[in-house]
mmCIF file of C-alpha atoms in Angstrom:
data_model
loop_
_atom_site.group_PDB
_atom_site.id
_atom_site.type_symbol
_atom_site.label_atom_id
_atom_site.label_comp_id
_atom_site.label_asym_id
_atom_site.label_seq_id
_atom_site.Cartn_x
_atom_site.Cartn_y
_atom_site.Cartn_z
ATOM 1 C CA MET A 1 10.326 37.913 -36.157
ATOM 2 C CA VAL A 2 7.733 35.884 -38.615
ATOM 3 C CA LEU A 3 5.139 35.024 -35.579
ATOM 4 C CA PRO A 4 5.185 39.012 -34.244
ATOM 5 C CA ASP A 5 4.811 40.767 -37.698
ATOM 6 C CA LEU A 6 1.770 37.794 -38.525
ATOM 7 C CA SER A 7 0.378 38.194 -35.471
ATOM 8 C CA ILE A 8 0.044 42.298 -36.325
ATOM 9 C CA ARG A 9 -0.984 42.004 -39.845
ATOM 10 C CA ARG A 10 -3.699 39.322 -38.503
ATOM 11 C CA PRO A 11 -4.864 40.289 -35.219
ATOM 12 C CA VAL A 12 -7.970 37.391 -35.999
ATOM 13 C CA PHE A 13 -5.394 34.869 -36.077
ATOM 14 C CA ALA A 14 -3.635 35.740 -33.631
ATOM 15 C CA THR A 15 -6.498 35.503 -31.285
ATOM 16 C CA VAL A 16 -7.900 32.453 -32.837
ATOM 17 C CA MET A 17 -4.194 30.980 -32.021
ATOM 18 C CA SER A 18 -4.111 31.865 -28.297
ATOM 19 C CA LEU A 19 -7.384 30.750 -27.659
ATOM 20 C CA MET A 20 -6.397 27.304 -29.139
ATOM 21 C CA ILE A 21 -3.463 27.480 -27.100
ATOM 22 C CA VAL A 22 -5.741 28.311 -23.848
ATOM 23 C CA LEU A 23 -8.233 25.057 -24.757
ATOM 24 C CA ILE A 24 -5.968 22.717 -25.159
ATOM 25 C CA GLY A 25 -3.490 23.834 -22.140
ATOM 26 C CA PHE A 26 -6.798 23.680 -20.258
ATOM 27 C CA ILE A 27 -7.713 20.171 -21.114
ATOM 28 C CA ALA A 28 -3.718 18.663 -20.788
ATOM 29 C CA TYR A 29 -4.354 20.532 -17.113
ATOM 30 C CA THR A 30 -7.171 18.751 -16.146
ATOM 31 C CA ARG A 31 -5.463 15.490 -17.401
ATOM 32 C CA LEU A 32 -2.828 15.946 -15.480
ATOM 33 C CA ALA A 33 -2.181 14.088 -12.328
ATOM 34 C CA VAL A 34 -1.308 15.841 -8.714
ATOM 35 C CA ARG A 35 0.959 15.109 -6.466
ATOM 36 C CA GLU A 36 3.279 16.776 -3.798
ATOM 37 C CA TYR A 37 6.613 15.954 -5.140
ATOM 38 C CA PRO A 38 7.358 14.610 -8.486
ATOM 39 C CA ASN A 39 7.401 10.856 -9.364
ATOM 40 C CA ILE A 40 10.937 10.114 -8.651
ATOM 41 C CA ASP A 41 11.571 6.629 -7.022
ATOM 42 C CA ALA A 42 15.224 5.988 -6.031
ATOM 43 C CA PRO A 43 16.242 2.449 -7.114
ATOM 44 C CA VAL A 44 15.524 0.429 -3.783
ATOM 45 C CA VAL A 45 15.072 -2.964 -3.563
ATOM 46 C CA SER A 46 13.938 -5.010 -0.074
ATOM 47 C CA VAL A 47 14.425 -8.347 1.091
ATOM 48 C CA ARG A 48 12.247 -9.816 3.886
ATOM 49 C CA THR A 49 12.539 -13.226 5.043
ATOM 50 C CA VAL A 50 10.535 -14.639 8.044
ATOM 51 C CA TYR A 51 11.343 -17.816 10.523
ATOM 52 C CA LYS A 52 8.917 -18.215 12.471
ATOM 53 C CA GLY A 53 9.799 -19.108 15.934
ATOM 54 C CA ALA A 54 13.675 -17.779 15.422
ATOM 55 C CA SER A 55 14.951 -15.181 17.853
ATOM 56 C CA ALA A 56 16.754 -11.814 16.552
ATOM 57 C CA GLU A 57 20.111 -13.446 17.633
ATOM 58 C CA ILE A 58 19.303 -16.509 15.334
ATOM 59 C CA ILE A 59 17.872 -14.025 12.695
ATOM 60 C CA GLU A 60 20.777 -12.010 12.358
ATOM 61 C CA SER A 61 23.690 -14.728 12.198
ATOM 62 C CA ARG A 62 21.631 -17.480 10.345
ATOM 63 C CA VAL A 63 19.655 -15.414 7.793
ATOM 64 C CA THR A 64 20.535 -11.952 7.940
ATOM 65 C CA GLN A 65 24.716 -12.235 7.740
ATOM 66 C CA VAL A 66 24.284 -14.579 4.650
ATOM 67 C CA LEU A 67 22.238 -12.478 2.400
ATOM 68 C CA GLU A 68 24.234 -9.294 3.110
ATOM 69 C CA ASP A 69 27.526 -11.364 2.259
ATOM 70 C CA SER A 70 25.785 -12.360 -1.312
ATOM 71 C CA LEU A 71 24.485 -9.067 -1.902
ATOM 72 C CA ALA A 72 27.191 -6.651 -1.395
ATOM 73 C CA GLY A 73 28.797 -8.011 -4.515
ATOM 74 C CA ILE A 74 26.223 -6.500 -6.999
ATOM 75 C CA GLU A 75 27.431 -3.758 -9.326
ATOM 76 C CA GLY A 76 25.885 -0.122 -8.472
ATOM 77 C CA VAL A 77 24.993 -0.615 -4.483
ATOM 78 C CA LYS A 78 24.809 2.983 -2.889
ATOM 79 C CA GLN A 79 24.070 1.562 0.534
ATOM 80 C CA MET A 80 22.874 -1.395 2.180
ATOM 81 C CA LYS A 81 20.541 -1.644 5.510
ATOM 82 C CA SER A 82 19.266 -4.304 7.459
ATOM 83 C CA VAL A 83 16.805 -4.867 10.458
ATOM 84 C CA SER A 84 16.937 -8.138 12.150
ATOM 85 C CA ARG A 85 14.015 -8.551 14.664
ATOM 86 C CA GLU A 86 12.106 -11.589 15.890
ATOM 87 C CA GLU A 87 11.199 -13.912 13.153
ATOM 88 C CA VAL A 88 11.882 -11.380 10.537
ATOM 89 C CA SER A 89 14.823 -10.250 8.486
ATOM 90 C CA GLN A 90 14.295 -6.946 6.405
ATOM 91 C CA ILE A 91 17.322 -5.618 4.271
ATOM 92 C CA THR A 92 17.004 -2.842 2.464
ATOM 93 C CA VAL A 93 19.313 -1.973 -0.738
ATOM 94 C CA GLU A 94 19.416 1.613 -2.460
ATOM 95 C CA PHE A 95 21.015 1.573 -5.853
ATOM 96 C CA LYS A 96 22.850 4.580 -7.842
ATOM 97 C CA LEU A 97 20.247 6.534 -9.183
ATOM 98 C CA GLU A 98 21.583 5.651 -13.106
ATOM 99 C CA ARG A 99 20.947 1.751 -12.099
ATOM 100 C CA ASN A 100 18.098 0.685 -13.737
ATOM 101 C CA ILE A 101 15.744 -0.957 -11.105
ATOM 102 C CA ASP A 102 14.276 -3.756 -13.010
ATOM 103 C CA ALA A 103 17.767 -4.973 -13.301
ATOM 104 C CA ALA A 104 18.818 -4.349 -9.949
ATOM 105 C CA ALA A 105 16.150 -6.688 -8.459
ATOM 106 C CA ASN A 106 16.781 -9.046 -11.248
ATOM 107 C CA ASP A 107 20.283 -8.996 -9.877
ATOM 108 C CA VAL A 108 18.863 -9.272 -6.198
ATOM 109 C CA ARG A 109 16.691 -12.501 -7.099
ATOM 110 C CA ASP A 110 19.939 -14.120 -8.339
ATOM 111 C CA LYS A 111 22.208 -13.396 -5.150
ATOM 112 C CA VAL A 112 19.562 -14.698 -2.905
ATOM 113 C CA SER A 113 18.672 -17.320 -4.801
ATOM 114 C CA ARG A 114 22.526 -18.560 -4.973
ATOM 115 C CA VAL A 115 22.531 -18.894 -1.074
ATOM 116 C CA ARG A 116 19.148 -20.417 -0.386
ATOM 117 C CA ALA A 117 20.701 -23.763 0.379
ATOM 118 C CA GLN A 118 22.555 -21.782 3.214
ATOM 119 C CA LEU A 119 19.483 -20.659 4.815
ATOM 120 C CA PRO A 120 17.470 -22.847 6.734
ATOM 121 C CA ASP A 121 15.018 -25.309 5.231
ATOM 122 C CA ASP A 122 11.916 -23.847 8.129
ATOM 123 C CA ILE A 123 12.148 -20.360 6.496
ATOM 124 C CA ASP A 124 9.468 -18.989 4.212
ATOM 125 C CA GLU A 125 10.750 -17.903 0.805
ATOM 126 C CA PRO A 126 12.530 -14.437 0.738
ATOM 127 C CA VAL A 127 10.512 -12.166 -0.583
ATOM 128 C CA ILE A 128 12.226 -9.359 -2.993
ATOM 129 C CA ALA A 129 10.027 -6.237 -3.863
ATOM 130 C CA LYS A 130 10.686 -2.996 -5.258
ATOM 131 C CA ILE A 131 9.938 -0.589 -3.311
ATOM 132 C CA GLU A 132 7.457 2.958 -4.520
ATOM 133 C CA ALA A 133 7.267 5.589 -3.885
ATOM 134 C CA ASP A 134 3.643 5.596 -4.067
ATOM 135 C CA ALA A 135 2.870 2.421 -2.451
ATOM 136 C CA GLN A 136 2.293 4.150 0.536
ATOM 137 C CA ALA A 137 -1.592 4.883 1.708
ATOM 138 C CA ILE A 138 -2.635 8.489 0.942
ATOM 139 C CA LEU A 139 -5.956 7.889 2.922
ATOM 140 C CA TRP A 140 -6.765 6.012 6.252
ATOM 141 C CA LEU A 141 -10.311 4.826 7.073
ATOM 142 C CA ALA A 142 -10.944 3.761 10.917
ATOM 143 C CA PHE A 143 -13.242 1.455 11.517
ATOM 144 C CA SER A 144 -14.513 1.392 15.322
ATOM 145 C CA SER A 145 -17.221 -0.170 17.348
ATOM 146 C CA ASP A 146 -18.549 -0.241 21.035
ATOM 147 C CA THR A 147 -20.211 -3.473 20.578
ATOM 148 C CA GLN A 148 -18.353 -5.459 17.845
ATOM 149 C CA THR A 149 -14.910 -7.410 18.536
ATOM 150 C CA ALA A 150 -11.920 -6.761 16.297
ATOM 151 C CA LEU A 151 -12.774 -9.589 14.452
ATOM 152 C CA GLU A 152 -16.447 -9.014 13.426
ATOM 153 C CA ILE A 153 -15.077 -5.630 12.297
ATOM 154 C CA THR A 154 -12.042 -6.640 10.244
ATOM 155 C CA ASP A 155 -14.759 -9.459 8.805
ATOM 156 C CA TYR A 156 -17.362 -7.051 7.558
ATOM 157 C CA ALA A 157 -14.444 -4.137 6.207
ATOM 158 C CA ASP A 158 -12.852 -6.847 4.420
ATOM 159 C CA ARG A 159 -15.662 -8.506 2.801
ATOM 160 C CA ASN A 160 -18.170 -5.514 2.541
ATOM 161 C CA VAL A 161 -15.503 -2.513 2.196
ATOM 162 C CA LYS A 162 -12.164 -3.397 0.835
ATOM 163 C CA ASP A 163 -13.792 -4.496 -2.117
ATOM 164 C CA ARG A 164 -16.180 -1.381 -2.863
ATOM 165 C CA LEU A 165 -12.908 0.951 -2.349
ATOM 166 C CA GLN A 166 -10.707 -1.197 -4.999
ATOM 167 C CA THR A 167 -13.054 -0.525 -7.777
ATOM 168 C CA LEU A 168 -12.619 3.354 -7.054
ATOM 169 C CA PRO A 169 -10.861 4.673 -10.240
ATOM 170 C CA GLY A 170 -7.161 5.643 -9.525
ATOM 171 C CA VAL A 171 -7.020 2.785 -6.520
ATOM 172 C CA ALA A 172 -4.244 0.384 -6.683
ATOM 173 C CA SER A 173 -5.060 -1.543 -3.404
ATOM 174 C CA VAL A 174 -6.248 -1.539 -0.101
ATOM 175 C CA ILE A 175 -4.317 -2.183 3.348
ATOM 176 C CA ILE A 176 -6.252 -3.303 6.111
ATOM 177 C CA GLY A 177 -4.256 -2.275 9.281
ATOM 178 C CA GLY A 178 -4.930 -3.819 12.543
ATOM 179 C CA GLU A 179 -6.552 -6.646 11.508
ATOM 180 C CA ARG A 180 -7.933 -9.257 13.127
ATOM 181 C CA ARG A 181 -8.473 -12.469 11.534
ATOM 182 C CA TYR A 182 -9.979 -15.675 12.910
ATOM 183 C CA ALA A 183 -8.287 -18.461 13.505
ATOM 184 C CA MET A 184 -8.236 -21.463 15.760
ATOM 185 C CA ARG A 185 -5.801 -20.961 18.945
ATOM 186 C CA LEU A 186 -4.307 -24.005 20.903
ATOM 187 C CA TRP A 187 -3.279 -22.905 24.119
ATOM 188 C CA ILE A 188 -1.150 -26.002 26.007
ATOM 189 C CA ASP A 189 -0.645 -26.008 30.045
ATOM 190 C CA ARG A 190 3.079 -26.999 30.097
ATOM 191 C CA ASP A 191 3.010 -28.877 32.664
ATOM 192 C CA ARG A 192 0.270 -31.098 31.500
ATOM 193 C CA LEU A 193 1.974 -31.495 28.612
ATOM 194 C CA ALA A 194 5.390 -32.415 30.706
ATOM 195 C CA ALA A 195 3.336 -35.164 32.229
ATOM 196 C CA TYR A 196 2.665 -36.968 29.126
ATOM 197 C CA ALA A 197 6.219 -36.724 28.015
ATOM 198 C CA LEU A 198 4.896 -34.617 25.136
ATOM 199 C CA THR A 199 5.988 -31.392 23.659
ATOM 200 C CA PRO A 200 4.645 -28.936 21.472
ATOM 201 C CA ALA A 201 6.007 -30.514 18.557
ATOM 202 C CA ASP A 202 4.326 -33.303 19.179
ATOM 203 C CA VAL A 203 1.336 -31.116 18.983
ATOM 204 C CA GLU A 204 2.012 -29.649 15.512
ATOM 205 C CA ASP A 205 2.684 -33.057 13.691
ATOM 206 C CA ALA A 206 -0.753 -34.322 14.988
ATOM 207 C CA LEU A 207 -2.447 -31.196 13.290
ATOM 208 C CA ARG A 208 -0.757 -31.692 10.177
ATOM 209 C CA ARG A 209 -1.576 -35.032 9.972
ATOM 210 C CA GLN A 210 -5.109 -35.132 10.898
ATOM 211 C CA ASN A 211 -6.055 -31.224 9.740
ATOM 212 C CA VAL A 212 -6.065 -31.875 6.013
ATOM 213 C CA GLU A 213 -8.302 -31.700 2.955
ATOM 214 C CA ILE A 214 -7.842 -35.211 1.607
ATOM 215 C CA PRO A 215 -9.363 -35.362 -2.097
ATOM 216 C CA ALA A 216 -11.451 -38.556 -1.998
ATOM 217 C CA GLY A 217 -12.184 -38.685 -5.826
ATOM 218 C CA ARG A 218 -15.380 -39.841 -7.154
ATOM 219 C CA ILE A 219 -18.114 -42.814 -7.477
ATOM 220 C CA GLU A 220 -18.773 -44.390 -10.910
ATOM 221 C CA SER A 221 -21.793 -46.208 -12.430
ATOM 222 C CA SER A 222 -23.054 -46.985 -15.095
ATOM 223 C CA GLN A 223 -25.628 -44.122 -15.244
ATOM 224 C CA ARG A 224 -24.278 -41.714 -12.351
ATOM 225 C CA GLU A 225 -21.387 -40.654 -10.938
ATOM 226 C CA PHE A 226 -21.071 -38.614 -7.449
ATOM 227 C CA SER A 227 -18.023 -36.683 -6.070
ATOM 228 C CA VAL A 228 -16.735 -37.587 -2.581
ATOM 229 C CA LEU A 229 -15.917 -34.886 0.189
ATOM 230 C CA ALA A 230 -13.926 -36.270 2.323
ATOM 231 C CA ALA A 231 -14.593 -34.050 5.455
ATOM 232 C CA ALA A 232 -11.108 -34.579 7.520
ATOM 233 C CA ASP A 233 -10.309 -31.274 8.247
ATOM 234 C CA LEU A 234 -11.339 -29.646 12.057
ATOM 235 C CA THR A 235 -13.516 -26.381 11.916
ATOM 236 C CA THR A 236 -14.785 -26.123 15.490
ATOM 237 C CA ALA A 237 -13.329 -25.888 19.155
ATOM 238 C CA ALA A 238 -14.859 -28.934 19.955
ATOM 239 C CA GLN A 239 -13.273 -31.025 17.191
ATOM 240 C CA PHE A 240 -9.783 -29.612 18.073
ATOM 241 C CA ASP A 241 -10.353 -30.785 21.533
ATOM 242 C CA LYS A 242 -10.896 -33.884 20.512
ATOM 243 C CA LEU A 243 -7.458 -33.867 18.348
ATOM 244 C CA ILE A 244 -5.161 -37.623 19.553
ATOM 245 C CA ILE A 245 -2.124 -36.162 19.652
ATOM 246 C CA LYS A 246 -0.456 -39.502 20.631
ATOM 247 C CA GLU A 247 -1.514 -43.322 21.970
ATOM 248 C CA ALA A 248 0.340 -44.601 25.183
ATOM 249 C CA ASN A 249 -0.688 -48.167 26.520
ATOM 250 C CA GLY A 250 -3.779 -47.812 24.351
ATOM 251 C CA TYR A 251 -5.260 -44.828 26.077
ATOM 252 C CA PRO A 252 -5.856 -41.721 23.302
ATOM 253 C CA ILE A 253 -4.137 -38.822 24.856
ATOM 254 C CA ARG A 254 -6.023 -35.702 23.014
ATOM 255 C CA LEU A 255 -5.350 -32.230 22.979
ATOM 256 C CA SER A 256 -8.369 -31.455 25.612
ATOM 257 C CA ASP A 257 -6.270 -33.605 27.930
ATOM 258 C CA VAL A 258 -2.982 -30.988 27.699
ATOM 259 C CA GLY A 259 -4.595 -27.379 26.861
ATOM 260 C CA ARG A 260 -8.109 -26.349 24.754
ATOM 261 C CA ALA A 261 -8.731 -24.861 21.901
ATOM 262 C CA GLU A 262 -10.354 -21.792 21.064
ATOM 263 C CA LEU A 263 -11.842 -19.684 18.356
ATOM 264 C CA GLY A 264 -9.579 -16.119 18.444
ATOM 265 C CA ALA A 265 -6.912 -14.264 16.092
ATOM 266 C CA ALA A 266 -4.610 -15.282 14.155
ATOM 267 C CA ASP A 267 -2.490 -12.190 15.102
ATOM 268 C CA GLU A 268 -2.850 -10.074 18.504
ATOM 269 C CA ARG A 269 0.625 -8.081 18.081
ATOM 270 C CA ASN A 270 -0.157 -5.398 15.837
ATOM 271 C CA ILE A 271 -2.627 -2.626 17.052
ATOM 272 C CA VAL A 272 -4.860 0.438 15.607
ATOM 273 C CA ARG A 273 -5.916 3.112 18.024
ATOM 274 C CA TYR A 274 -7.976 6.229 16.710
ATOM 275 C CA ASN A 275 -9.160 8.997 19.183
ATOM 276 C CA GLY A 276 -7.553 6.968 21.940
ATOM 277 C CA ARG A 277 -9.839 3.454 20.970
ATOM 278 C CA ASN A 278 -9.044 0.413 19.358
ATOM 279 C CA ALA A 279 -9.857 0.564 15.663
ATOM 280 C CA VAL A 280 -9.101 -1.324 12.072
ATOM 281 C CA GLY A 281 -7.774 1.093 9.400
ATOM 282 C CA LEU A 282 -8.207 0.642 5.715
ATOM 283 C CA GLY A 283 -5.562 2.389 4.160
ATOM 284 C CA ILE A 284 -5.758 3.482 0.485
ATOM 285 C CA VAL A 285 -3.088 3.225 -2.135
ATOM 286 C CA LYS A 286 -3.318 4.972 -5.030
ATOM 287 C CA GLN A 287 -1.778 4.125 -8.650
ATOM 288 C CA SER A 288 1.622 5.483 -9.600
ATOM 289 C CA SER A 289 -0.333 7.858 -12.632
ATOM 290 C CA ALA A 290 -3.420 8.952 -10.743
ATOM 291 C CA ASN A 291 -4.581 11.989 -9.341
ATOM 292 C CA THR A 292 -4.131 12.121 -6.039
ATOM 293 C CA LEU A 293 -6.516 14.377 -4.880
ATOM 294 C CA ALA A 294 -9.193 13.120 -7.470
ATOM 295 C CA VAL A 295 -8.227 9.869 -5.729
ATOM 296 C CA ALA A 296 -9.194 11.139 -2.366
ATOM 297 C CA GLN A 297 -12.338 12.734 -3.422
ATOM 298 C CA ALA A 298 -13.930 9.321 -4.827
ATOM 299 C CA VAL A 299 -13.414 8.126 -1.361
ATOM 300 C CA LYS A 300 -14.983 10.736 0.362
ATOM 301 C CA ALA A 301 -17.714 10.652 -2.010
ATOM 302 C CA LEU A 302 -18.469 6.998 -1.004
ATOM 303 C CA LEU A 303 -17.544 7.400 2.339
ATOM 304 C CA PRO A 304 -21.770 8.442 2.937
ATOM 305 C CA VAL A 305 -22.505 5.181 1.266
ATOM 306 C CA ILE A 306 -20.526 3.361 3.253
ATOM 307 C CA ARG A 307 -21.683 4.379 7.018
ATOM 308 C CA ASP A 308 -25.262 4.068 5.724
ATOM 309 C CA GLY A 309 -24.547 0.212 5.329
ATOM 310 C CA LEU A 310 -22.747 -0.141 8.688
ATOM 311 C CA PRO A 311 -24.310 -2.286 10.954
ATOM 312 C CA ALA A 312 -25.549 -0.737 13.870
ATOM 313 C CA GLY A 313 -22.978 0.397 16.755
ATOM 314 C CA MET A 314 -20.085 0.771 14.066
ATOM 315 C CA ARG A 315 -18.981 3.859 12.806
ATOM 316 C CA VAL A 316 -16.312 4.911 10.158
ATOM 317 C CA ASP A 317 -13.763 8.076 10.136
ATOM 318 C CA ILE A 318 -10.822 9.447 8.378
ATOM 319 C CA GLY A 319 -8.316 8.795 10.532
ATOM 320 C CA PHE A 320 -5.312 10.363 8.046
ATOM 321 C CA ASP A 321 -5.694 12.388 4.635
ATOM 322 C CA SER A 322 -2.489 13.178 3.174
ATOM 323 C CA THR A 323 -4.153 15.174 0.569
ATOM 324 C CA VAL A 324 -4.726 17.764 2.765
ATOM 325 C CA PHE A 325 -1.256 18.378 3.117
ATOM 326 C CA ILE A 326 -1.065 18.566 -0.833
ATOM 327 C CA GLU A 327 -3.539 20.709 -1.459
ATOM 328 C CA LYS A 328 -2.857 23.320 1.267
ATOM 329 C CA ALA A 329 1.032 22.962 -0.429
ATOM 330 C CA ILE A 330 -0.537 23.436 -4.037
ATOM 331 C CA GLU A 331 -2.925 26.336 -2.998
ATOM 332 C CA SER A 332 -0.457 28.293 -1.600
ATOM 333 C CA VAL A 333 1.852 27.502 -4.353
ATOM 334 C CA TYR A 334 -0.880 28.979 -6.659
ATOM 335 C CA HIS A 335 -1.347 32.118 -4.343
ATOM 336 C CA THR A 336 1.732 32.893 -5.166
ATOM 337 C CA MET A 337 1.691 32.783 -8.998
ATOM 338 C CA VAL A 338 -1.253 35.010 -8.930
ATOM 339 C CA GLU A 339 0.657 37.529 -6.656
ATOM 340 C CA ALA A 340 3.132 37.191 -9.153
ATOM 341 C CA MET A 341 1.551 37.782 -12.164
ATOM 342 C CA VAL A 342 -0.375 40.848 -10.692
ATOM 343 C CA LEU A 343 3.353 42.203 -9.126
ATOM 344 C CA VAL A 344 4.607 42.344 -12.396
ATOM 345 C CA ILE A 345 1.413 43.765 -14.359
ATOM 346 C CA LEU A 346 1.835 46.577 -11.628
ATOM 347 C CA VAL A 347 5.182 46.948 -12.200
ATOM 348 C CA ILE A 348 5.200 47.519 -15.938
ATOM 349 C CA PHE A 349 2.553 49.906 -15.352
ATOM 350 C CA PHE A 350 4.164 51.981 -13.078
ATOM 351 C CA PHE A 351 7.264 52.416 -15.522
ATOM 352 C CA LEU A 352 5.651 52.442 -18.673
ATOM 353 C CA ARG A 353 2.381 54.436 -17.755
ATOM 354 C CA SER A 354 0.345 53.189 -20.263
ATOM 355 C CA VAL A 355 -3.058 51.059 -20.441
ATOM 356 C CA ARG A 356 -2.227 49.624 -23.589
ATOM 357 C CA ALA A 357 1.259 48.320 -22.861
ATOM 358 C CA THR A 358 0.072 46.883 -19.727
ATOM 359 C CA LEU A 359 -2.795 44.859 -21.465
ATOM 360 C CA ILE A 360 -0.291 43.088 -23.804
ATOM 361 C CA PRO A 361 1.165 41.158 -20.771
ATOM 362 C CA PHE A 362 -2.170 40.938 -18.577
ATOM 363 C CA VAL A 363 -3.279 38.376 -21.476
ATOM 364 C CA THR A 364 0.039 36.963 -22.265
ATOM 365 C CA ILE A 365 1.028 35.482 -19.220
ATOM 366 C CA PRO A 366 -2.368 33.522 -18.647
ATOM 367 C CA VAL A 367 -1.978 32.195 -21.750
ATOM 368 C CA SER A 368 1.655 31.355 -21.316
ATOM 369 C CA LEU A 369 0.758 29.486 -18.019
ATOM 370 C CA VAL A 370 -1.964 27.703 -19.634
ATOM 371 C CA GLY A 371 0.052 26.894 -22.619
ATOM 372 C CA ALA A 372 2.653 25.161 -20.581
ATOM 373 C CA CYS A 373 0.468 22.800 -19.267
ATOM 374 C CA ILE A 374 0.616 21.175 -22.836
ATOM 375 C CA PHE A 375 4.321 20.409 -22.561
ATOM 376 C CA LEU A 376 3.844 19.300 -18.790
ATOM 377 C CA TYR A 377 1.613 16.972 -19.904
ATOM 378 C CA ALA A 378 3.118 15.594 -22.942
ATOM 379 C CA LEU A 379 6.684 15.301 -21.405
ATOM 380 C CA GLY A 380 4.904 13.040 -18.908
ATOM 381 C CA PHE A 381 5.242 15.877 -15.826
ATOM 382 C CA SER A 382 2.537 16.166 -13.064
ATOM 383 C CA ILE A 383 1.151 19.237 -10.938
ATOM 384 C CA ASN A 384 3.337 19.318 -7.898
ATOM 385 C CA VAL A 385 5.157 22.157 -5.786
ATOM 386 C CA LEU A 386 7.871 22.085 -7.786
ATOM 387 C CA THR A 387 6.541 22.428 -11.676
ATOM 388 C CA LEU A 388 4.466 25.128 -10.066
ATOM 389 C CA PHE A 389 7.304 26.990 -8.688
ATOM 390 C CA GLY A 390 9.075 26.970 -12.207
ATOM 391 C CA MET A 391 5.601 28.526 -13.674
ATOM 392 C CA VAL A 392 6.055 31.298 -10.752
ATOM 393 C CA LEU A 393 9.672 31.748 -12.002
#
């Protein structure tokens, strides 16, 4: 009863102390991250292996099954799921909540390295990564155009927009969805290839031998020094057409004899559509400790500047915004909190019939709610649906 007695005897002290709680609580509130749910990441580790040209059956038997047999012996595994599709093996290992995610990832790397010799030599190295809940894009920008191609849109978005978005406070990375990267595509006529007794592997070997960048060293004299650049790599479709695949009886068989080369997209298997139109998407991934709403507001504030610099015929729209759901959910909880506070005050006044007695909770409830933000900030919590519901209770 020391604090109540002191507050009665020293009302000015009690008032100043309440104002200090409100001030510090407000400062803590402005620094709290805003999320839809608490930052709770289950210990999940993924293993992704790419085996180019392999069918789903080969991926299952030669890659996925070998890795699963090795990963099954790790301690603390809750469940393990795998997907084997053409060229890609994806294994997801979920551990028990008490398992440390860093230690679990190290165990997965150790198990994968032990069976690496049993996997095919032509596969890309397995990629082991921790799956985080915040690794999803909170907002997608859709770039579309009636005049530019997807290749041109991707090139512009990558060179002019992506870096500007990555420099915004709280942005971890920017994902390009449905991208089209420039690449030289070789189209082979199988009949003509068979007529020359060649295979696609012969074309690939010729590319490896002739399309290379070789360091040529330098030329030195007593007074000067020159760096030598060997222009041995191929850059245009005409140069690729002249690629010599094989020599038969002294006659060179070139790529133009069995097919053609043309500049196109490296990958055309993924596509993004917005409002029925083909588009290229830029997804903004926030940092784990960043304020979701603040990051989205920063991107939206930059959007008019991006629109002003777009080439003629190109447009950008917000294709998806997850912060709308977060903002509406938290706004609904805030309304519930205000309603609960008003109901408490009305009930007290209804039963006590005293304005003075009702004034006490009218002042102390807001002070307590704002002061609770001090402990939320100190303990590393965030403003989310669950913490706000706790304050309502």
